[in-house]
Amino acid sequence: MKQSIHHLAVETSGKGLVAITRPVLAWVAAQGIATGLLTLWCRHTSASLTVQENAAPEVRDDIARYFEALVPEDARRYAHDDEGPDDMPAHLRAMLTDTHLTIPVADGRPVLGTWQGIYLFEHRRQPHRREIVLHLLGE
Amino acid sequence: MKQSIHHLAVETSGKGLVAITRPVLAWVAAQGIATGLLTLWCRHTSASLTVQENAAPEVRDDIARYFEALVPEDARRYAHDDEGPDDMPAHLRAMLTDTHLTIPVADGRPVLGTWQGIYLFEHRRQPHRREIVLHLLGE
Amino acid sequence: MKQSIHHLAVETSGKGLVAITRPVLAWVAAQGIATGLLTLWCRHTSASLTVQENAAPEVRDDIARYFEALVPEDARRYAHDDEGPDDMPAHLRAMLTDTHLTIPVADGRPVLGTWQGIYLFEHRRQPHRREIVLHLLGE
């Protein structure tokens, strides 16, 4: 049984989903582990992780629109706005989605379903450099 | 330290919660692992996992009603409807609940609380055959 | 590769976030594991876990206010009220946040970002004694 850790940097260009399936799968493949457990940890409270449909592009727009309505950028609702009107909504959107994902690995790859993609969900308006820690355990 | 992987098929009969605690506990018990870590991964983006009250049946109805209101099936809201009006709401409900669960195992069983049950949450109207990957690591 | 399990009891004083980062980090540090995987499991369906901004106190108030609006305590909405009007909203708030967290450990500590804190989110009005199971695996 062995472990590997990797820091994946993801550049975002403002709010929305950024596909990270490819670099994640590539890193896992390079570790030479057949069976194991992969964990992704997002080191931020204003960006998060999610697993979503990886085919239809309009899904991403629908997700963006839905979260704008679910957690509105409405300054009157929030006391915390140190970093602007998107600050507190970003924290809430992160709470409602995932800070971490843990995916079994079999036959050398994470057991994602055919249509599942892994995404970083940026909640801030400005571009950010986000850091995801990948941890793989197995043999 | 050893690992086991199992594919659990779950038949759903349209929207709602399907209890899977029993088959999950039975599989774990059969692996002969006293202390470890159990991970469940749902290989779909229109069904998800959740941990809920396992006693009162009206809880399930309340959950169903709440999610209908939180993520309405309203065609005007979504561009993506390739598979019908329940398509995009299914993806959003999956995002707001869990695609994976990771539960410590002690004394040969997952450390669920007295009232905690594990459920597959089907978000599509039609019956589906869903696939959950179980991964157990420990000794 | 070794494993440790610990039961952390957390006293709550009604609804809201209770910081548990300190006792979690202290327990991990005492296990003498440099690289590994930490899992926290909340053994309740009316309290949950979340990772949030650990600096600004008004963030906690904004979170409390947001969840009151997202999942209202409105008796007309729910059939299940065995334990009062905060019973069913507590289950729904737990579903929308986290029952478990899995965090990679590197250099002897969980890889939390600078601003990330770990919180127990109490959803009941009355004080409760909550039980969190910590599981650490690594070497």
Tab-separated table of C-alpha atoms in Angstrom:
chain	number	residue	atom	x	y	z
A	1	MET	CA	0.000	0.000	0.000
A	2	LYS	CA	1.468	3.352	-0.998
A	3	GLN	CA	0.414	6.995	-1.034
A	4	SER	CA	1.002	9.926	-3.384
A	5	ILE	CA	0.147	13.594	-2.964
A	6	HIS	CA	-0.011	16.244	-5.665
A	7	HIS	CA	-0.933	19.929	-5.761
A	8	LEU	CA	-2.971	20.821	-8.828
A	9	ALA	CA	-3.179	24.536	-9.685
A	10	VAL	CA	-6.291	25.604	-11.588
A	11	GLU	CA	-6.615	29.019	-13.242
A	12	THR	CA	-10.172	30.324	-13.303
A	13	SER	CA	-11.582	33.213	-15.339
A	14	GLY	CA	-14.385	34.302	-13.026
A	15	LYS	CA	-17.550	32.472	-11.998
A	16	GLY	CA	-18.330	29.078	-13.468
A	17	LEU	CA	-17.248	25.475	-13.873
A	18	VAL	CA	-13.724	24.547	-14.976
A	19	ALA	CA	-13.251	20.946	-16.121
A	20	ILE	CA	-10.358	19.237	-14.292
A	21	THR	CA	-11.086	15.604	-15.175
A	22	ARG	CA	-8.181	15.356	-17.613
A	23	PRO	CA	-5.306	16.501	-15.364
A	24	VAL	CA	-6.737	14.455	-12.475
A	25	LEU	CA	-6.949	11.250	-14.547
A	26	ALA	CA	-3.477	11.873	-15.990
A	27	TRP	CA	-1.927	12.230	-12.536
A	28	VAL	CA	-3.674	9.113	-11.234
A	29	ALA	CA	-2.548	7.098	-14.268
A	30	ALA	CA	1.073	8.135	-13.639
A	31	GLN	CA	1.075	6.774	-10.060
A	32	GLY	CA	0.890	3.116	-11.091
A	33	ILE	CA	-1.823	2.214	-8.581
A	34	ALA	CA	-4.355	-0.396	-9.723
A	35	THR	CA	-6.792	-0.353	-6.787
A	36	GLY	CA	-7.170	2.480	-4.332
A	37	LEU	CA	-8.858	5.643	-3.172
A	38	LEU	CA	-8.481	9.112	-4.683
A	39	THR	CA	-9.320	12.224	-2.652
A	40	LEU	CA	-9.493	15.799	-3.978
A	41	TRP	CA	-9.456	18.688	-1.515
A	42	CYS	CA	-10.200	22.298	-2.498
A	43	ARG	CA	-8.173	24.655	-0.280
A	44	HIS	CA	-10.615	27.566	-0.574
A	45	THR	CA	-13.960	28.682	0.838
A	46	SER	CA	-15.030	30.630	-2.254
A	47	ALA	CA	-14.484	27.877	-4.815
A	48	SER	CA	-15.585	24.263	-4.605
A	49	LEU	CA	-15.696	20.916	-6.395
A	50	THR	CA	-18.546	19.135	-8.106
A	51	VAL	CA	-19.233	16.152	-10.322
A	52	GLN	CA	-21.425	16.884	-13.301
A	53	GLU	CA	-22.591	15.888	-16.734
A	54	ASN	CA	-19.561	16.211	-19.010
A	55	ALA	CA	-21.280	16.396	-22.374
A	56	ALA	CA	-23.871	19.120	-22.884
A	57	PRO	CA	-22.411	22.654	-22.670
A	58	GLU	CA	-25.784	24.227	-21.810
A	59	VAL	CA	-25.736	22.281	-18.522
A	60	ARG	CA	-22.984	24.593	-17.305
A	61	ASP	CA	-25.008	27.702	-18.148
A	62	ASP	CA	-28.074	26.276	-16.409
A	63	ILE	CA	-25.989	25.537	-13.312
A	64	ALA	CA	-24.580	29.074	-13.284
A	65	ARG	CA	-28.049	30.594	-13.636
A	66	TYR	CA	-29.539	28.330	-10.963
A	67	PHE	CA	-26.891	29.203	-8.377
A	68	GLU	CA	-27.278	32.940	-9.087
A	69	ALA	CA	-30.933	32.562	-8.107
A	70	LEU	CA	-30.355	30.174	-5.179
A	71	VAL	CA	-27.701	32.373	-3.562
A	72	PRO	CA	-28.271	35.883	-4.926
A	73	GLU	CA	-25.624	38.598	-4.915
A	74	ASP	CA	-27.783	40.963	-2.936
A	75	ALA	CA	-25.810	43.170	-0.566
A	76	ARG	CA	-28.823	43.737	1.696
A	77	ARG	CA	-28.843	40.074	2.683
A	78	TYR	CA	-25.315	39.811	4.025
A	79	ALA	CA	-23.278	41.575	6.709
A	80	HIS	CA	-20.010	40.132	5.380
A	81	ASP	CA	-18.805	41.895	2.240
A	82	ASP	CA	-15.104	42.502	2.923
A	83	GLU	CA	-14.232	41.476	-0.605
A	84	GLY	CA	-17.323	42.700	-2.437
A	85	PRO	CA	-20.887	41.572	-3.167
A	86	ASP	CA	-19.745	38.158	-4.453
A	87	ASP	CA	-17.852	37.370	-1.223
A	88	MET	CA	-20.580	35.934	1.019
A	89	PRO	CA	-22.543	34.256	-1.838
A	90	ALA	CA	-19.268	32.518	-2.729
A	91	HIS	CA	-18.998	31.021	0.767
A	92	LEU	CA	-22.609	29.842	0.694
A	93	ARG	CA	-22.291	28.285	-2.769
A	94	ALA	CA	-19.183	26.455	-1.585
A	95	MET	CA	-21.126	25.098	1.439
A	96	LEU	CA	-23.911	23.804	-0.802
A	97	THR	CA	-21.548	21.979	-3.163
A	98	ASP	CA	-18.361	20.019	-2.312
A	99	THR	CA	-15.023	20.930	-0.767
A	100	HIS	CA	-13.795	17.377	-1.286
A	101	LEU	CA	-14.419	14.344	-3.461
A	102	THR	CA	-13.355	10.789	-2.643
A	103	ILE	CA	-13.463	8.372	-5.580
A	104	PRO	CA	-12.574	4.661	-5.578
A	105	VAL	CA	-9.912	3.664	-8.120
A	106	ALA	CA	-10.197	0.327	-9.953
A	107	ASP	CA	-8.130	-0.986	-12.872
A	108	GLY	CA	-5.914	2.063	-12.521
A	109	ARG	CA	-8.583	4.755	-12.928
A	110	PRO	CA	-11.236	6.518	-10.835
A	111	VAL	CA	-14.622	4.780	-11.223
A	112	LEU	CA	-16.399	7.802	-12.739
A	113	GLY	CA	-19.560	6.982	-14.668
A	114	THR	CA	-19.627	7.473	-18.428
A	115	TRP	CA	-21.117	10.959	-18.178
A	116	GLN	CA	-19.402	12.142	-15.015
A	117	GLY	CA	-16.808	14.897	-15.168
A	118	ILE	CA	-14.952	16.547	-12.261
A	119	TYR	CA	-15.192	20.327	-12.068
A	120	LEU	CA	-13.796	23.166	-10.043
A	121	PHE	CA	-16.653	25.581	-9.369
A	122	GLU	CA	-15.340	29.167	-9.161
A	123	HIS	CA	-17.659	31.423	-7.155
A	124	ARG	CA	-15.773	34.730	-7.401
A	125	ARG	CA	-16.139	37.218	-10.254
A	126	GLN	CA	-12.407	37.769	-10.650
A	127	PRO	CA	-9.995	35.184	-12.064
A	128	HIS	CA	-8.203	33.199	-9.358
A	129	ARG	CA	-5.457	30.631	-9.121
A	130	ARG	CA	-6.997	27.766	-7.127
A	131	GLU	CA	-5.176	24.946	-5.417
A	132	ILE	CA	-6.539	21.396	-5.285
A	133	VAL	CA	-4.707	18.749	-3.256
A	134	LEU	CA	-4.886	15.238	-4.742
A	135	HIS	CA	-4.218	12.258	-2.482
A	136	LEU	CA	-4.033	8.708	-3.784
A	137	LEU	CA	-3.757	5.626	-1.624
A	138	GLY	CA	-3.630	2.071	-2.914
A	139	GLU	CA	-1.508	-0.587	-4.501
B	1	MET	CA	-4.177	-3.620	5.106
B	2	LYS	CA	-6.442	-4.930	2.340
B	3	GLN	CA	-8.990	-3.523	-0.099
B	4	SER	CA	-12.272	-4.786	-1.552
B	5	ILE	CA	-14.439	-3.335	-4.299
B	6	HIS	CA	-18.053	-4.190	-5.069
B	7	HIS	CA	-20.623	-2.939	-7.573
B	8	LEU	CA	-24.071	-2.586	-6.045
B	9	ALA	CA	-26.986	-2.329	-8.483
B	10	VAL	CA	-30.044	-0.458	-7.214
B	11	GLU	CA	-33.384	-0.538	-8.996
B	12	THR	CA	-35.401	2.653	-8.591
B	13	SER	CA	-39.072	3.244	-9.344
B	14	GLY	CA	-38.963	6.938	-10.169
B	15	LYS	CA	-38.148	9.913	-7.961
B	16	GLY	CA	-37.461	9.383	-4.288
B	17	LEU	CA	-35.250	7.764	-1.674
B	18	VAL	CA	-34.331	4.068	-1.837
B	19	ALA	CA	-32.851	2.599	1.365
B	20	ILE	CA	-29.561	0.798	0.715
B	21	THR	CA	-28.251	0.479	4.287
B	22	ARG	CA	-28.925	-3.259	4.453
B	23	PRO	CA	-27.025	-4.432	1.358
B	24	VAL	CA	-24.175	-2.058	2.196
B	25	LEU	CA	-23.840	-3.347	5.772
B	26	ALA	CA	-24.113	-6.960	4.586
B	27	TRP	CA	-21.315	-6.516	2.070
B	28	VAL	CA	-19.060	-4.800	4.619
B	29	ALA	CA	-19.706	-7.559	7.177
B	30	ALA	CA	-18.682	-10.198	4.635
B	31	GLN	CA	-15.244	-8.605	4.037
B	32	GLY	CA	-13.867	-9.462	7.475
B	33	ILE	CA	-12.398	-6.024	8.104
B	34	ALA	CA	-12.498	-4.776	11.703
B	35	THR	CA	-11.184	-1.226	11.260
B	36	GLY	CA	-11.202	0.713	8.025
B	37	LEU	CA	-12.796	3.174	5.672
B	38	LEU	CA	-15.850	2.574	3.479
B	39	THR	CA	-16.504	4.740	0.404
B	40	LEU	CA	-19.661	4.705	-1.733
B	41	TRP	CA	-19.577	6.306	-5.177
B	42	CYS	CA	-22.702	6.947	-7.279
B	43	ARG	CA	-21.821	6.640	-10.989
B	44	HIS	CA	-24.576	8.993	-12.163
B	45	THR	CA	-25.314	12.716	-12.387
B	46	SER	CA	-29.090	12.349	-12.059
B	47	ALA	CA	-29.150	10.246	-8.895
B	48	SER	CA	-27.189	10.793	-5.698
B	49	LEU	CA	-26.531	9.529	-2.177
B	50	THR	CA	-27.670	10.862	1.166
B	51	VAL	CA	-27.725	9.941	4.830
B	52	GLN	CA	-31.053	10.427	6.510
B	53	GLU	CA	-33.367	9.590	9.373
B	54	ASN	CA	-34.210	5.904	8.976
B	55	ALA	CA	-37.343	5.731	11.083
B	56	ALA	CA	-40.192	8.089	10.210
B	57	PRO	CA	-41.679	7.426	6.733
B	58	GLU	CA	-43.101	10.953	6.430
B	59	VAL	CA	-39.531	12.283	6.401
B	60	ARG	CA	-39.117	10.848	2.913
B	61	ASP	CA	-42.248	12.603	1.670
B	62	ASP	CA	-41.130	15.888	3.182
B	63	ILE	CA	-37.745	15.537	1.501
B	64	ALA	CA	-39.380	14.840	-1.862
B	65	ARG	CA	-41.675	17.861	-1.519
B	66	TYR	CA	-38.856	20.140	-0.385
B	67	PHE	CA	-36.625	19.275	-3.346
B	68	GLU	CA	-39.503	19.762	-5.807
B	69	ALA	CA	-39.750	23.329	-4.504
B	70	LEU	CA	-36.002	23.965	-4.215
B	71	VAL	CA	-35.268	22.797	-7.774
B	72	PRO	CA	-38.543	23.092	-9.690
B	73	GLU	CA	-39.282	21.213	-12.885
B	74	ASP	CA	-39.935	24.383	-14.813
B	75	ALA	CA	-38.884	24.176	-18.459
B	76	ARG	CA	-38.538	27.973	-18.753
B	77	ARG	CA	-35.647	27.952	-16.299
B	78	TYR	CA	-33.355	25.557	-18.134
B	79	ALA	CA	-31.778	25.397	-21.591
B	80	HIS	CA	-30.815	21.725	-21.139
B	81	ASP	CA	-33.769	19.378	-21.539
B	82	ASP	CA	-32.423	16.634	-23.806
B	83	GLU	CA	-34.107	13.981	-21.713
B	84	GLY	CA	-37.193	15.886	-20.583
B	85	PRO	CA	-38.221	18.432	-17.938
B	86	ASP	CA	-36.753	16.330	-15.096
B	87	ASP	CA	-33.294	16.224	-16.736
B	88	MET	CA	-31.694	19.476	-15.566
B	89	PRO	CA	-33.417	19.507	-12.130
B	90	ALA	CA	-31.973	16.009	-11.631
B	91	HIS	CA	-28.421	17.309	-12.191
B	92	LEU	CA	-28.959	20.211	-9.791
B	93	ARG	CA	-30.454	17.998	-7.069
B	94	ALA	CA	-27.474	15.671	-7.418
B	95	MET	CA	-25.097	18.638	-6.985
B	96	LEU	CA	-26.870	19.753	-3.806
B	97	THR	CA	-26.736	16.299	-2.199
B	98	ASP	CA	-23.892	13.713	-2.315
B	99	THR	CA	-22.209	11.771	-5.089
B	100	HIS	CA	-20.052	9.969	-2.521
B	101	LEU	CA	-20.032	9.007	1.137
B	102	THR	CA	-16.967	7.992	3.144
B	103	ILE	CA	-17.696	6.291	6.467
B	104	PRO	CA	-15.187	5.019	9.035
B	105	VAL	CA	-15.580	1.325	9.959
B	106	ALA	CA	-15.027	0.208	13.561
B	107	ASP	CA	-15.696	-3.186	15.141
B	108	GLY	CA	-16.525	-4.496	11.672
B	109	ARG	CA	-19.293	-2.043	10.822
B	110	PRO	CA	-19.697	1.510	9.501
B	111	VAL	CA	-20.065	3.980	12.409
B	112	LEU	CA	-23.560	5.158	11.422
B	113	GLY	CA	-25.518	6.804	14.231
B	114	THR	CA	-28.601	5.039	15.622
B	115	TRP	CA	-30.988	6.922	13.345
B	116	GLN	CA	-28.810	7.188	10.263
B	117	GLY	CA	-29.726	5.290	7.126
B	118	ILE	CA	-27.972	5.355	3.729
B	119	TYR	CA	-30.166	6.194	0.732
B	120	LEU	CA	-29.921	6.390	-3.006
B	121	PHE	CA	-31.812	9.516	-4.099
B	122	GLU	CA	-33.362	8.983	-7.552
B	123	HIS	CA	-34.019	12.281	-9.340
B	124	ARG	CA	-35.556	10.999	-12.604
B	125	ARG	CA	-39.260	10.233	-13.080
B	126	GLN	CA	-38.636	6.925	-14.818
B	127	PRO	CA	-37.325	3.788	-13.079
B	128	HIS	CA	-33.579	3.316	-13.490
B	129	ARG	CA	-30.964	0.750	-12.654
B	130	ARG	CA	-28.304	2.656	-10.712
B	131	GLU	CA	-24.770	1.557	-9.997
B	132	ILE	CA	-22.994	2.303	-6.735
B	133	VAL	CA	-19.329	1.383	-6.313
B	134	LEU	CA	-18.370	0.311	-2.774
B	135	HIS	CA	-14.723	0.453	-1.736
B	136	LEU	CA	-13.494	-0.853	1.607
B	137	LEU	CA	-9.984	-0.434	2.917
B	138	GLY	CA	-8.747	-1.668	6.286
B	139	GLU	CA	-7.627	-4.656	8.284
C	1	MET	CA	0.328	2.002	7.238
C	2	LYS	CA	-1.658	2.381	10.451
C	3	GLN	CA	-5.117	3.545	11.512
C	4	SER	CA	-6.497	5.465	14.492
C	5	ILE	CA	-10.096	6.148	15.495
C	6	HIS	CA	-11.335	8.741	17.974
C	7	HIS	CA	-14.762	9.876	19.170
C	8	LEU	CA	-14.974	13.640	19.563
C	9	ALA	CA	-17.875	14.950	21.648
C	10	VAL	CA	-19.059	18.471	20.805
C	11	GLU	CA	-21.430	20.444	23.038
C	12	THR	CA	-23.692	22.799	21.118
C	13	SER	CA	-25.813	25.655	22.470
C	14	GLY	CA	-28.579	25.650	19.882
C	15	LYS	CA	-28.475	26.474	16.183
C	16	GLY	CA	-25.249	27.615	14.610
C	17	LEU	CA	-21.646	26.813	13.785
C	18	VAL	CA	-19.247	25.450	16.409
C	19	ALA	CA	-15.545	25.557	15.504
C	20	ILE	CA	-13.862	22.159	15.910
C	21	THR	CA	-10.635	22.784	13.975
C	22	ARG	CA	-8.508	22.930	17.108
C	23	PRO	CA	-9.435	19.608	18.735
C	24	VAL	CA	-9.295	17.893	15.333
C	25	LEU	CA	-5.800	19.214	14.548
C	26	ALA	CA	-4.613	18.362	18.073
C	27	TRP	CA	-5.804	14.761	17.777
C	28	VAL	CA	-4.207	14.342	14.333
C	29	ALA	CA	-0.901	15.798	15.571
C	30	ALA	CA	-0.850	13.279	18.442
C	31	GLN	CA	-1.115	10.264	16.097
C	32	GLY	CA	2.367	10.664	14.636
C	33	ILE	CA	1.256	10.202	11.028
C	34	ALA	CA	3.105	12.253	8.408
C	35	THR	CA	1.101	11.402	5.281
C	36	GLY	CA	-2.426	10.068	5.252
C	37	LEU	CA	-6.150	10.606	5.048
C	38	LEU	CA	-8.402	12.050	7.766
C	39	THR	CA	-12.150	11.379	7.746
C	40	LEU	CA	-14.741	13.008	10.028
C	41	TRP	CA	-18.187	11.454	10.333
C	42	CYS	CA	-21.126	13.174	12.052
C	43	ARG	CA	-23.366	10.534	13.675
C	44	HIS	CA	-26.542	12.632	13.466
C	45	THR	CA	-29.169	13.653	10.930
C	46	SER	CA	-29.947	17.003	12.568
C	47	ALA	CA	-26.395	18.332	12.785
C	48	SER	CA	-23.742	18.326	10.071
C	49	LEU	CA	-20.199	19.334	9.167
C	50	THR	CA	-18.932	22.150	7.008
C	51	VAL	CA	-15.716	23.900	6.047
C	52	GLN	CA	-15.877	27.663	6.191
C	53	GLU	CA	-14.046	30.941	6.456
C	54	ASN	CA	-12.413	30.959	9.875
C	55	ALA	CA	-11.797	34.668	10.291
C	56	ALA	CA	-14.773	36.997	9.986
C	57	PRO	CA	-17.411	36.459	12.716
C	58	GLU	CA	-20.219	37.988	10.624
C	59	VAL	CA	-19.852	35.102	8.160
C	60	ARG	CA	-21.406	32.821	10.768
C	61	ASP	CA	-24.386	35.127	11.206
C	62	ASP	CA	-24.876	35.375	7.444
C	63	ILE	CA	-24.792	31.592	7.168
C	64	ALA	CA	-27.366	31.220	9.931
C	65	ARG	CA	-29.664	33.770	8.313
C	66	TYR	CA	-29.290	32.238	4.847
C	67	PHE	CA	-30.193	28.737	6.026
C	68	GLU	CA	-33.233	30.047	7.932
C	69	ALA	CA	-34.501	31.408	4.608
C	70	LEU	CA	-33.432	28.422	2.485
C	71	VAL	CA	-35.092	25.862	4.763
C	72	PRO	CA	-37.749	27.756	6.740
C	73	GLU	CA	-39.192	26.547	10.006
C	74	ASP	CA	-42.716	26.595	8.676
C	75	ALA	CA	-44.911	23.845	10.108
C	76	ARG	CA	-47.284	23.930	7.127
C	77	ARG	CA	-44.545	22.662	4.837
C	78	TYR	CA	-43.692	19.456	6.659
C	79	ALA	CA	-45.598	16.375	7.788
C	80	HIS	CA	-42.765	15.264	10.085
C	81	ASP	CA	-42.635	17.275	13.308
C	82	ASP	CA	-42.196	14.624	15.994
C	83	GLU	CA	-39.628	16.734	17.775
C	84	GLY	CA	-40.959	20.199	16.985
C	85	PRO	CA	-40.878	22.744	14.138
C	86	ASP	CA	-37.071	22.601	13.894
C	87	ASP	CA	-37.077	18.810	13.364
C	88	MET	CA	-37.624	18.480	9.609
C	89	PRO	CA	-35.693	21.666	8.670
C	90	ALA	CA	-32.770	20.194	10.622
C	91	HIS	CA	-32.795	17.045	8.446
C	92	LEU	CA	-32.943	19.102	5.246
C	93	ARG	CA	-30.119	21.433	6.313
C	94	ALA	CA	-28.011	18.388	7.127
C	95	MET	CA	-28.704	16.969	3.631
C	96	LEU	CA	-27.613	20.223	1.983
C	97	THR	CA	-24.333	20.422	3.902
C	98	ASP	CA	-21.944	17.574	4.863
C	99	THR	CA	-22.237	14.496	7.033
C	100	HIS	CA	-18.581	13.683	6.398
C	101	LEU	CA	-15.327	15.354	5.437
C	102	THR	CA	-12.242	13.582	4.086
C	103	ILE	CA	-9.040	15.632	4.168
C	104	PRO	CA	-5.571	14.595	2.971
C	105	VAL	CA	-2.832	14.861	5.607
C	106	ALA	CA	0.661	16.035	4.592
C	107	ASP	CA	3.619	16.920	6.816
C	108	GLY	CA	1.594	15.726	9.800
C	109	ARG	CA	-1.413	18.022	9.348
C	110	PRO	CA	-4.637	18.194	7.325
C	111	VAL	CA	-4.112	20.281	4.167
C	112	LEU	CA	-6.673	22.958	5.088
C	113	GLY	CA	-6.255	26.262	3.261
C	114	THR	CA	-5.192	29.338	5.219
C	115	TRP	CA	-8.764	30.514	5.748
C	116	GLN	CA	-10.482	27.145	6.110
C	117	GLY	CA	-11.928	26.105	9.445
C	118	ILE	CA	-13.869	22.919	10.269
C	119	TYR	CA	-17.270	23.447	11.870
C	120	LEU	CA	-20.047	21.389	13.369
C	121	PHE	CA	-23.334	22.903	12.175
C	122	GLU	CA	-26.045	22.443	14.822
C	123	HIS	CA	-29.536	22.564	13.318
C	124	ARG	CA	-31.672	22.094	16.470
C	125	ARG	CA	-32.766	24.909	18.755
C	126	GLN	CA	-31.854	23.066	21.946
C	127	PRO	CA	-28.287	22.367	23.087
C	128	HIS	CA	-27.073	18.880	22.164
C	129	ARG	CA	-24.054	16.707	22.774
C	130	ARG	CA	-22.906	15.667	19.273
C	131	GLU	CA	-20.573	12.837	18.402
C	132	ILE	CA	-18.046	13.052	15.575
C	133	VAL	CA	-15.984	9.988	14.647
C	134	LEU	CA	-12.449	10.783	13.470
C	135	HIS	CA	-10.573	8.200	11.416
C	136	LEU	CA	-6.944	8.618	10.403
C	137	LEU	CA	-5.079	6.326	8.061
C	138	GLY	CA	-1.480	6.771	6.979
C	139	GLU	CA	2.129	6.404	7.944
